[in-house]
XYZ file of C-alpha atoms in Angstrom:
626
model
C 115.834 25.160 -33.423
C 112.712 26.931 -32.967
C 109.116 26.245 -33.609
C 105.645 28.668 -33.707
C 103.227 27.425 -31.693
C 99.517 28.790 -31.918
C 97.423 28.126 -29.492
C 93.781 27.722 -30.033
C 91.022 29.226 -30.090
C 92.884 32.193 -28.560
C 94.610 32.779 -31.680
C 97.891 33.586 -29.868
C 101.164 32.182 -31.320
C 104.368 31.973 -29.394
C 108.169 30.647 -30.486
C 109.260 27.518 -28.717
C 112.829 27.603 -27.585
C 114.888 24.120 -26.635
C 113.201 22.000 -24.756
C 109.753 24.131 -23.246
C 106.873 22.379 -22.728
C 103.049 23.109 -24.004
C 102.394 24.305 -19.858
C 104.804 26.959 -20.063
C 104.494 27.979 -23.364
C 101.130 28.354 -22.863
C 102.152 30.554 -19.712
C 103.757 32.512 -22.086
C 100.650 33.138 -24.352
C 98.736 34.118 -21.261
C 97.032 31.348 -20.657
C 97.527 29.605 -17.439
C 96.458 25.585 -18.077
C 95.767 23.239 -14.893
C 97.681 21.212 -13.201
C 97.976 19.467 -9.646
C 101.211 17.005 -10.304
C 103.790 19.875 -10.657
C 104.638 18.722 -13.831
C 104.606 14.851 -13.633
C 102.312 14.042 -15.775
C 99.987 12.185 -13.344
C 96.888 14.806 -12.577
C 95.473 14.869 -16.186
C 94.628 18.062 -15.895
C 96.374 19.863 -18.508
C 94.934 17.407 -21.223
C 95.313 19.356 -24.708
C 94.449 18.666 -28.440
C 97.454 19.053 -30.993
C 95.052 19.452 -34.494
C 98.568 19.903 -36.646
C 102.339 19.590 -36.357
C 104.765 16.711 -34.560
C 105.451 16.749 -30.553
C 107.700 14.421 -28.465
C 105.539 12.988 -25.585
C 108.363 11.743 -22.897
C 110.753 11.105 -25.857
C 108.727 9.711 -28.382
C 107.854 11.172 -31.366
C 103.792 11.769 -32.141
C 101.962 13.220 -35.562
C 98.822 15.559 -35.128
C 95.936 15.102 -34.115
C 96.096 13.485 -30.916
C 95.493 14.305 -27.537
C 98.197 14.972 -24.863
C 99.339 16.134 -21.082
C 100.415 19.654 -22.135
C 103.610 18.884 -19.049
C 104.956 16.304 -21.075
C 104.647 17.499 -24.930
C 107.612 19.528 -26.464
C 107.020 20.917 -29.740
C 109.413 19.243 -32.688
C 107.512 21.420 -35.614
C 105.081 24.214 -35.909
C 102.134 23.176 -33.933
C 98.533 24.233 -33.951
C 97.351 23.902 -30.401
C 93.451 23.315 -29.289
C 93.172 23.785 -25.565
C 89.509 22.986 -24.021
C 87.767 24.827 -21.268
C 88.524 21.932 -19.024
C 92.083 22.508 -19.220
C 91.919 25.929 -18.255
C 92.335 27.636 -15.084
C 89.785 30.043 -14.737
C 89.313 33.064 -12.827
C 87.597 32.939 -9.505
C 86.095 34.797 -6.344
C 89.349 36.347 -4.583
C 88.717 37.525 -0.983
C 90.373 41.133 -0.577
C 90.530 42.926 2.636
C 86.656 43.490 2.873
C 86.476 47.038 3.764
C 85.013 50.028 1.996
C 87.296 52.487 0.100
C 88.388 55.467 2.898
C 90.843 56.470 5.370
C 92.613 53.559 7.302
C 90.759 53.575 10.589
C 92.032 52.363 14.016
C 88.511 50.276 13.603
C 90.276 48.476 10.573
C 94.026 48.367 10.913
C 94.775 49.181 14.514
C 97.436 50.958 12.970
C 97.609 54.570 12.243
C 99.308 56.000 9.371
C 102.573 56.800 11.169
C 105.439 56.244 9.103
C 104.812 54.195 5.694
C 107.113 52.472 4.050
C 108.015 55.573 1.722
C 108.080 59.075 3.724
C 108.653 62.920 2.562
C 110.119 65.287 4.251
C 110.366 68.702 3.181
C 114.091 71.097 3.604
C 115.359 74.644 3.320
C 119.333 74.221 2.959
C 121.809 76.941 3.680
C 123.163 78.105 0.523
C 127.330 77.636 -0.009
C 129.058 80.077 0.149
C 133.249 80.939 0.339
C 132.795 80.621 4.044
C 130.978 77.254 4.243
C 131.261 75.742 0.855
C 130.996 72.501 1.845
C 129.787 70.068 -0.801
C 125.934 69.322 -1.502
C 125.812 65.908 -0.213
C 127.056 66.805 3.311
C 124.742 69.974 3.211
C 121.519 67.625 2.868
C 122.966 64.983 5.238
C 123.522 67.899 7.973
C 119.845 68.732 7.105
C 118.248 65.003 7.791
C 120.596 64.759 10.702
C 119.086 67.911 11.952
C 115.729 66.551 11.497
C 116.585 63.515 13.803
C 116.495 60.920 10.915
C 118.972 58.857 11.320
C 121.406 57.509 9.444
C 120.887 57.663 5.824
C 122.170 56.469 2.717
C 121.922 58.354 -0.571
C 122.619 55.909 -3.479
C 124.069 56.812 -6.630
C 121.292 57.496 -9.210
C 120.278 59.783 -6.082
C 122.996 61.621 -5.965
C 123.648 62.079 -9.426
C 120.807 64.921 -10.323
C 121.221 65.830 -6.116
C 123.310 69.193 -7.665
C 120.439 70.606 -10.105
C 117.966 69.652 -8.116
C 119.203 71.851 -5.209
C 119.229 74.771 -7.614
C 116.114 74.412 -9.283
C 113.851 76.035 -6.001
C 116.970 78.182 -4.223
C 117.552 74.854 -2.208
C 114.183 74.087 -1.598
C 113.386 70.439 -1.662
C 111.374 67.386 -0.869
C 113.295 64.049 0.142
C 111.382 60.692 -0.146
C 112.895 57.699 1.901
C 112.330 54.463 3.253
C 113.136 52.151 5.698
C 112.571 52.258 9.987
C 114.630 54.529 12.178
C 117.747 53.591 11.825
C 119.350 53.714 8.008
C 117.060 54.856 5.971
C 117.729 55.168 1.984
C 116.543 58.108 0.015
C 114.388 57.265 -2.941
C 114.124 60.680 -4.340
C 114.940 64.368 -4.070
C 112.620 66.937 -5.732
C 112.559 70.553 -6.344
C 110.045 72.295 -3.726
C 108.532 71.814 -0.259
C 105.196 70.699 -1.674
C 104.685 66.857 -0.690
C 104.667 65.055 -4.522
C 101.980 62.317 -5.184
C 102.811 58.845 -3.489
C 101.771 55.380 -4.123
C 102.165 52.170 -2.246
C 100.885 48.487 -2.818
C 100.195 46.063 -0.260
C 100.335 42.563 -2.052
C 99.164 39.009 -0.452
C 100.942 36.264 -2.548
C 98.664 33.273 -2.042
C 99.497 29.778 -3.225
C 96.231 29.386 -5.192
C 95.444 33.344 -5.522
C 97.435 36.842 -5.305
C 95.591 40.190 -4.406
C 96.416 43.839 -4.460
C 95.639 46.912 -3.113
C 96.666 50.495 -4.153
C 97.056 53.335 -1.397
C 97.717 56.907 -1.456
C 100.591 57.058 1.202
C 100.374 60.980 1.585
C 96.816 61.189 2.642
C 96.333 57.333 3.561
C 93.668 56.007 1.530
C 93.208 52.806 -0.027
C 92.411 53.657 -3.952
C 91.769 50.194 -5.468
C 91.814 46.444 -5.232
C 92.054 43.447 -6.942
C 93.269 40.032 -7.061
C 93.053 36.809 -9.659
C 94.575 33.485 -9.429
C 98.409 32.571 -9.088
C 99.714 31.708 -12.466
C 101.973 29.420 -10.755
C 99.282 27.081 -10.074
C 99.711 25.480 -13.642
C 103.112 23.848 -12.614
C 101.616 22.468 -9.551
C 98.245 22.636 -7.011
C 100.077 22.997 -3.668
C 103.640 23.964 -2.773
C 104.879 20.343 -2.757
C 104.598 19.776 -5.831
C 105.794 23.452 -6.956
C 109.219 23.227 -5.126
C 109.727 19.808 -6.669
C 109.075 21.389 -9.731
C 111.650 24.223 -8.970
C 114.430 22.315 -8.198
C 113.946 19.125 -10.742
C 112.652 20.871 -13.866
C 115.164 22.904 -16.093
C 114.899 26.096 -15.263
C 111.806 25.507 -12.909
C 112.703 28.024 -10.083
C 113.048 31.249 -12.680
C 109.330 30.102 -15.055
C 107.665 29.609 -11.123
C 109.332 33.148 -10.523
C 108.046 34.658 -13.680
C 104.748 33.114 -13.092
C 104.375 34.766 -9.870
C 106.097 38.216 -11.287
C 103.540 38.330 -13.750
C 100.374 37.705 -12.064
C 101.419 40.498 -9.865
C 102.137 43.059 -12.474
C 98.523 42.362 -14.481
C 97.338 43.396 -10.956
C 99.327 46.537 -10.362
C 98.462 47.672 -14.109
C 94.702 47.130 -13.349
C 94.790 49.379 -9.935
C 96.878 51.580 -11.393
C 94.648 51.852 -14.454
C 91.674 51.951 -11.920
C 92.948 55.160 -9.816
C 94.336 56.628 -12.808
C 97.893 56.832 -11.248
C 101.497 56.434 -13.077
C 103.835 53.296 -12.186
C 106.542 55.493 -11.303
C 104.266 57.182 -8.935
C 104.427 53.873 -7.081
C 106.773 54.313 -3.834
C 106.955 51.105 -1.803
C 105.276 47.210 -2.126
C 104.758 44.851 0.806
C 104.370 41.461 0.459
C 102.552 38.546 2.662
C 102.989 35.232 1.528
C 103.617 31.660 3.198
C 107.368 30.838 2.947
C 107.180 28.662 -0.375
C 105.484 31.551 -1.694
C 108.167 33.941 -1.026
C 110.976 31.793 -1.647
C 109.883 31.454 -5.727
C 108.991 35.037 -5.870
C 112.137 36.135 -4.838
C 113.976 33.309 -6.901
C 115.734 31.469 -4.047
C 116.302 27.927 -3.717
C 113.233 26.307 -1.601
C 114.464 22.900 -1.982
C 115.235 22.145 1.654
C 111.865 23.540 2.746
C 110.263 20.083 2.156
C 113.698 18.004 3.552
C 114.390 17.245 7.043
C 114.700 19.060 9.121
C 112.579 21.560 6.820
C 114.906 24.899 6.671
C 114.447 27.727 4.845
C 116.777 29.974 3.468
C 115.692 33.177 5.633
C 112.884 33.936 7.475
C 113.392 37.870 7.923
C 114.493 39.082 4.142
C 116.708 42.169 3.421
C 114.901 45.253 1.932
C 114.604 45.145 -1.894
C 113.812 47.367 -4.575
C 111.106 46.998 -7.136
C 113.637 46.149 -10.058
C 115.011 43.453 -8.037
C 111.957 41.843 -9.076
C 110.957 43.388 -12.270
C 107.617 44.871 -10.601
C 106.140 47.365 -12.653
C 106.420 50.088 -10.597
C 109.148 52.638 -10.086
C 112.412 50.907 -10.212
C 113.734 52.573 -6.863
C 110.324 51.774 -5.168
C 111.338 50.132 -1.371
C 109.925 46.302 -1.155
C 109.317 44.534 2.148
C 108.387 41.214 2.868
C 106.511 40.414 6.143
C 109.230 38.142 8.188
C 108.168 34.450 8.132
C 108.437 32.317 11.514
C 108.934 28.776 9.863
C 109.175 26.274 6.393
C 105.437 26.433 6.320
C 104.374 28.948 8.566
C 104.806 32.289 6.780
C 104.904 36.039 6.912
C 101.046 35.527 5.758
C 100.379 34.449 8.874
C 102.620 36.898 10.501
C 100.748 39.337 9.065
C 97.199 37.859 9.829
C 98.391 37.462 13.400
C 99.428 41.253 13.392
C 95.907 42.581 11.397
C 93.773 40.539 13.489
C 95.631 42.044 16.802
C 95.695 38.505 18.509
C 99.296 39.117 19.257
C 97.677 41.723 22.030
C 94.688 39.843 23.356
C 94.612 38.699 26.828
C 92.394 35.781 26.553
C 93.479 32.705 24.707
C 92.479 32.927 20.627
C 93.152 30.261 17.622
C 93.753 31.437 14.421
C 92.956 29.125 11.839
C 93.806 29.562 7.751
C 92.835 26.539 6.107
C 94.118 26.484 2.710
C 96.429 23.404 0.922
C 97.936 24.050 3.811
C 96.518 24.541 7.247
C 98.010 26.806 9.022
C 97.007 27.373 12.941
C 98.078 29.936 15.883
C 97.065 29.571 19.433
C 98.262 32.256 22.210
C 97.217 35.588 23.461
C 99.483 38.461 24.121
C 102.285 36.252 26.498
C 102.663 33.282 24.227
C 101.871 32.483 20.550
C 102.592 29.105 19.264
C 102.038 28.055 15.254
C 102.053 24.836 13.767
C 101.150 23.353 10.310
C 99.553 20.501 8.313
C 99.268 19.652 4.733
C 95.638 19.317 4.035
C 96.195 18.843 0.590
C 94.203 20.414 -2.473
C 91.072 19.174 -1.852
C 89.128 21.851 0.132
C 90.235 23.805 -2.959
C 88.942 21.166 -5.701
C 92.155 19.677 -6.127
C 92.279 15.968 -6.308
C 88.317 15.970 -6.867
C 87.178 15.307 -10.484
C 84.366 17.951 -10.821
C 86.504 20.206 -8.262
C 86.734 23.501 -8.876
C 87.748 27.406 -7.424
C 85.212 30.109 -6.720
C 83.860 30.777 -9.806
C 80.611 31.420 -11.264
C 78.799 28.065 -11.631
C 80.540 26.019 -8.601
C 78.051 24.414 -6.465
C 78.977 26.318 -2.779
C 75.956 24.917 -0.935
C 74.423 20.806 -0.978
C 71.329 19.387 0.580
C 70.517 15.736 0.442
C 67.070 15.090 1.490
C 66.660 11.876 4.038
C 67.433 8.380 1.844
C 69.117 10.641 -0.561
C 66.470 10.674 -3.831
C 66.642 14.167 -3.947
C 69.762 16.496 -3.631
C 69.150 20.694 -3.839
C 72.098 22.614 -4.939
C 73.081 26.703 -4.469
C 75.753 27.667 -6.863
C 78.195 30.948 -6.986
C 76.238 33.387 -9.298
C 73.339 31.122 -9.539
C 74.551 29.120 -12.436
C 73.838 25.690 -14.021
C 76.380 23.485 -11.633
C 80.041 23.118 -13.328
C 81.626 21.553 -10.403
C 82.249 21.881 -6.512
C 84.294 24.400 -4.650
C 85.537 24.150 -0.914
C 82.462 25.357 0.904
C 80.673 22.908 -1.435
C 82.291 20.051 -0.701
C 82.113 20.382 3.192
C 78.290 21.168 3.272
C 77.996 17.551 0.525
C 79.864 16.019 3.447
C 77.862 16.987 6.131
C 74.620 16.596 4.129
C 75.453 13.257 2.734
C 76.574 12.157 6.441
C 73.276 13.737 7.636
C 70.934 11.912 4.699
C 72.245 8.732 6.004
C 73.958 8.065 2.292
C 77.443 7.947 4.645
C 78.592 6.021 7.476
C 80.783 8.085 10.209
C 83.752 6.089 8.820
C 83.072 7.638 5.439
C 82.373 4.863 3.804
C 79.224 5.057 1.186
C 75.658 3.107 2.459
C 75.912 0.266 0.354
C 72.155 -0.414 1.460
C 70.973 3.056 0.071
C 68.210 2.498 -2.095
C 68.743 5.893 -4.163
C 70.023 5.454 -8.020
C 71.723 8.490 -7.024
C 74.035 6.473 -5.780
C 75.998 4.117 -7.759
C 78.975 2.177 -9.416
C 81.469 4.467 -11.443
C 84.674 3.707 -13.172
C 86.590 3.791 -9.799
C 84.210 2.238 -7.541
C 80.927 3.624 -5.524
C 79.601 7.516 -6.408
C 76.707 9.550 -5.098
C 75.634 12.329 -8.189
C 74.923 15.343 -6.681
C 73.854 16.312 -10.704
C 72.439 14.879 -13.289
C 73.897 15.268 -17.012
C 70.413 17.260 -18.143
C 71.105 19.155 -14.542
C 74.719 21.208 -15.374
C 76.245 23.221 -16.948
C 78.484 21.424 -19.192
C 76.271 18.320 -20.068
C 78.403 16.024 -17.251
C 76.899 14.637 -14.554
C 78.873 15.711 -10.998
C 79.645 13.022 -8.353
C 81.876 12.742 -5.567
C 83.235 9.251 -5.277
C 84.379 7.256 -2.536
C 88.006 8.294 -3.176
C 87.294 11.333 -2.849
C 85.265 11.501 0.358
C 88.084 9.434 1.770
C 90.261 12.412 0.749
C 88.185 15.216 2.199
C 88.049 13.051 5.407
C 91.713 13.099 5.667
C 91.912 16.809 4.793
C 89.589 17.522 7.629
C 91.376 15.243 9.970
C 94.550 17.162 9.236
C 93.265 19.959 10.474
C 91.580 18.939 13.363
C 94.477 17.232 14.443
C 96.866 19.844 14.125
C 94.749 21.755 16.979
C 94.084 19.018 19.336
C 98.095 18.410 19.086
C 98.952 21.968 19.964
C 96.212 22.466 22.801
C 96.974 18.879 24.171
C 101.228 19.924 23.944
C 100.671 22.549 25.627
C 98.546 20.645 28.165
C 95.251 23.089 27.217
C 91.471 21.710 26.735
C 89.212 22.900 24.119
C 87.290 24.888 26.724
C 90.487 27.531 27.223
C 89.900 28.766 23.954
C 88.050 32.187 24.281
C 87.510 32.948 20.240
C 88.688 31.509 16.743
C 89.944 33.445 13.935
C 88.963 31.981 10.842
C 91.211 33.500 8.187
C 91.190 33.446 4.301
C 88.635 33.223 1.249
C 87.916 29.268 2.151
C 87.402 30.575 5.123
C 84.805 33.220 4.289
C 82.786 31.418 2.432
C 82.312 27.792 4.649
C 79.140 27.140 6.944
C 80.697 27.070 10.915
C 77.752 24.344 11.391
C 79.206 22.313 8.521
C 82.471 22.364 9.562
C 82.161 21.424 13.209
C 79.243 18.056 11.965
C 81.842 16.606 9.692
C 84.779 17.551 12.622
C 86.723 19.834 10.877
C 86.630 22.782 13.114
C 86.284 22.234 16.782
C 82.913 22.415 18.595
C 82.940 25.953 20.305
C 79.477 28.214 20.158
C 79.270 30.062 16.860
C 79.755 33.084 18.631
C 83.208 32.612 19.725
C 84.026 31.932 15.831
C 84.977 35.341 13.413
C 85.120 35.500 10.151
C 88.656 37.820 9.637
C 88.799 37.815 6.072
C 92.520 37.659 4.278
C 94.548 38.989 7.032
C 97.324 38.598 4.953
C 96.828 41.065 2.954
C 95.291 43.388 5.856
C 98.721 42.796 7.119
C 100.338 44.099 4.163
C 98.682 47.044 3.757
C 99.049 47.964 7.702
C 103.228 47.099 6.953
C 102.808 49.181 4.196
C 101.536 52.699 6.430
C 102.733 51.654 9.511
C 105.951 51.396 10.991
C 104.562 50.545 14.496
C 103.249 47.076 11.903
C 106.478 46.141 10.482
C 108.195 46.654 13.873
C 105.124 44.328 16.180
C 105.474 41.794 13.012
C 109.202 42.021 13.350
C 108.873 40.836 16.925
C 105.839 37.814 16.918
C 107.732 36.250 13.927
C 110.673 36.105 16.076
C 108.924 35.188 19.320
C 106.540 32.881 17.861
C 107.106 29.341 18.741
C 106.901 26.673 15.767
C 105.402 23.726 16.909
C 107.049 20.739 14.240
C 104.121 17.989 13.959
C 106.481 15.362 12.082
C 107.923 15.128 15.253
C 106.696 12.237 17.921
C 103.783 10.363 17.754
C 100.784 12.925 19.045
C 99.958 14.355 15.916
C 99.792 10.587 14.126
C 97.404 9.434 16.814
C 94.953 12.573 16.457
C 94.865 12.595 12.950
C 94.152 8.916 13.033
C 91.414 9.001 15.632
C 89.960 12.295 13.552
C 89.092 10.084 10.323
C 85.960 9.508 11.700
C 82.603 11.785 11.302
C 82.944 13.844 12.982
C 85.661 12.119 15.068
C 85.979 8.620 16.901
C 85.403 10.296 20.044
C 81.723 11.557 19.998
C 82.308 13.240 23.205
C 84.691 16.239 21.742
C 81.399 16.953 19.448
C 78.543 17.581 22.840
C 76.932 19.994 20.218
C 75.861 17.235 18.115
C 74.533 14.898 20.429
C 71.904 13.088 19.073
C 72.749 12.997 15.430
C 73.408 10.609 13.728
């Protein structure tokens, strides 16, 4: 039986089928709802208001009105539908590549335009005639050959108008192709020796946020950019919690797939739109993405990512075409996915590793993405070695009450003044405070540390003399705002909970690097530079990070700011075939260091939930404090 649902106040009705639940019906109205539990019901984050019609809520029935998780509510009528602001995921500040529109520059790629993903090449064949009338498909496979292509493969729908097209210009034509030297596969054949308009799109497919960028592959320039958040991100906050809803929710793995198809394709249509060019102008797509990522957007099965011993299906993935994934571009456009080394190290980083050019350095470099997951890389140009650790959501609000992305009105910078009476906030687009974001919450840390409201254990003062801070429904909390002070009328605190969960997130990391420089039998001092990669990245205070231990202590100016390499990465697979072949060989060559495995990493992490760290000594910079 099926049921309308309208969903309010958008106005947008849908038609429930079986069993779907209000998360992914709402998906289906556009609207992506939080969520953290991957569909559990535990988060509370997809709370929604049923104002008419019957639901089951986990297999009992319910009248309207009432309030419900929108994960565990099927429709069993017509339903009207209220969903608040606070249930919504909204859109947020997505780092792109951070360069200006123009020609890709050795300055900005390393990588010149050389051979991108989709090439044309232009032909004069030798008419048949009774003395050579051999048959049009050899005649153009004799020309390529001549031309030192390769092999090649002409596919059907190719070959089908290859006869009139010939004709059309006296034999004149203009192959397209794709692929490395080798087998390559011809996309099109036109009339003509005049190089047609060609599109490409580099893609970074990010477990909290997906970006795009538009290039004209015939005179290599990038047109347009933009990105939003993953869609996914309502069935789950980190890719835990989105494999487990894959593989134990019916038909998880194809609504994550969707979710991830989708958000894509609202991008390409804006570029597109943007540049003013036609889908099926649109050649070739690359995608970056950490191997969770690309496992649901291609619709395989990730569940033995998160099982011992952690395997994922591939790691290098076979070349696709657009319609294998329902992109809205041209159907025959080429797709390639940057190779992956490991379950949670993934062609993202690949492709960071590549853009950033650490792969050729001769001095020793870490490259450091923290995210939900951290992700790090320490070598130079003889030896790269990559491990991960699950920091968890909460450097990306997850897990925090008032936690929150990028977005206009998310408090990015905290002071606390000494004994804590007085707190000064700086929020994204100088807004009344909503909630917190990731750069927010480390600089509260540090401040709060600094203030002397925290102890380095980070444990609360309990002798602070501040009503700032105080006793809230789950134990001690310091506001940072007042009610009268925000945006929405709430006062915003960070609990003791929660401080113990940003300590462990920044132990995670921390540990992860002292593991791999002390496996390797390296000291801190051997690192030359760090690469800090992504939009958490961007936007965090180097200071901040190093007082509360997160980062290591290294002079600021050995620390860069590299942007999203991922999708720098993409965009250099995408006009460079010199790219794809140098990611082709780190992924392979890169050495995946498993932290599960022993004891080192336990011990680290364990003497890192300190602040900064239990060892004072690692930290020489802050000598003195505290």
């Amino acid at each position: 039986m099926s049921y309308r649902v309208q969903f309010l106040p958008d106005g947008i009705e849908v038609t429930a089928e079986g069993s779907e639940d209000l998360v992914t019906l709402a998906a289906r109205a556009g609207i992506t709802l939080r969520g953290a539990c991957g569909g559990a019901g535990t988060c509370g984050r997809c709370r929604v208001m049923v104002t008419g019609g019957r639901v089951t809520v986990g297999g009992e029935k319910k009248v309207a009105p009432l309030e419900v998780a929108a994960c565990q509510t099927v429709p069993a009528s017509d339903l009207r539908v209220e969903i608040p602001a606070t249930a919504r995921l909204e859109e947020h500040r997505v780092l792109l590549s951070a360069r200006s529109a123009g020609r890709l520059g050795e300055e900005e790629s390393r990588f010149p335009v050389d051979a991108p993903l989709f090439s044309q090449t232009s032909l004069q064949l030798e008419r048949p005639s009774l003395d050579d009338p051999g048959d049009d498909l050899s005649r153009l496979l004799r020309a390529l050959k001549e031309q030192d292509q390769g092999e090649v493969y002409v596919p059907l729908e190719v070959l089908r108008e290859l006869p009139s097209v010939l004709r059309a210009r006296d034999w004149a034509i203009t192959v397209g192709y794709s692929g490395n030297k080798g087998r390559r596969e011809i996309l099109s054949v036109v009339p003509g020796t005049e190089p047609q308009p060609a599109f490409g799109v580099a893609i970074d497919v990010g477990t909290t946020t997906v970006a795009v960028e538009l290039w004209d592959l015939v005179s290599g320039r990038r047109l347009a950019d933009s990105g939003t958040f993953n869609r996914q991100a309502a069935f789950g906050d980190d890719v835990v919690t989105r494999i487990i809803y894959a593989t134990e929710q019916p038909e998880g793995r194809r609504i994550l797939q969707d979710a991830v198809v989708e958000t894509v394709n609202g991008l390409l249509r804006q570029v597109l739109a943007a540049a003013q060019v036609a889908p099926d102008r649109v050649w070739a797509a690359t995608f970056a993405g950490n191997t969770t990522m690309v496992h649901l957007l291609l619709g395989v099965e990730p569940r033995f990512i998160r099982l011992e011993p952690y395997t994922p299906a591939a790691n290098e993935w076979p070349g696709l075409h657009a319609e294998d994934l329902g992109l809205a571009i041209n159907p025959r456009a080429a797709v390639y996915v940057v190779p992956g080394v490991a379950s949670y190290v993934g062609g993202d980083i690949t492709a960071g590793i590549v853009a950033t050019g650490l792969h050729r350095k001769e001095g020793i470099t870490l490259f450091v993405d923290i995210g939900t997951n951290g992700e790090m890389v320490l070598g130079n140009r003889d030896w790269l070695v990559a491990c991960a650790c699950s920091a968890g959501p909460a450097f990306e609000g997850g897990g925090i009450r008032a936690g929150m992305r990028a977005v206009p009105g998310a408090i990015e910078e905290v002071t606390v003044l000494p004994g804590g009476y007085e707190v000064f906030l700086r929020t994204i687009g100088g807004k009344p405070p909503l909630g917190i974001c990731g750069s927010g919450l480390i600089s509260a840390l540090n401040s709060l540390l600094a203030a002397g409201i925290l102890e380095r254990s980070g444990n609360f003062r309990r002798d602070a003399a501040t009503p700032r801070l105080r006793e809230g429904d789950g134990g001690p909390e310091f506001v940072l705002a007042w009610e009268k002070e925000t945006g929405s009328g709430n006062p915003i605190a960070l609990s003791q909970a929660e401080v113990e969960n940003l300590v462990r997130a920044k132990a995670a990391v921390f540990a992860g690097v002292r593991t791999m420089l002390g496996t390797l039998g390296l000291d801190l001092t051997a690192v030359e530079e760090v690469y800090v990669a992504g939009g958490f990245g961007q936007h965090i205070n180097i200071r901040d990070a190093v007082s509360i231990g997160l980062l290591p202590d290294l002079p600021p100016e050995r620390y860069h700011f590299v942007g999203n390499t991922a999708l720098k990465g993409a965009a250099a697979a995408l006009v460079s075939a010199q790219a794809r072949q140098e990611m082709a060989v780190v992924a392979r060559s890169m050495t995946y260091l498993e932290l599960s495995v022993g004891n080192r990493f336990m011990e680290e992490f364990t003497a890192a939930l300190f602040l900064p760290h239990t060892n004072k000594e690692l930290f020489p910079s802050l000598a003195g404090e505290g």
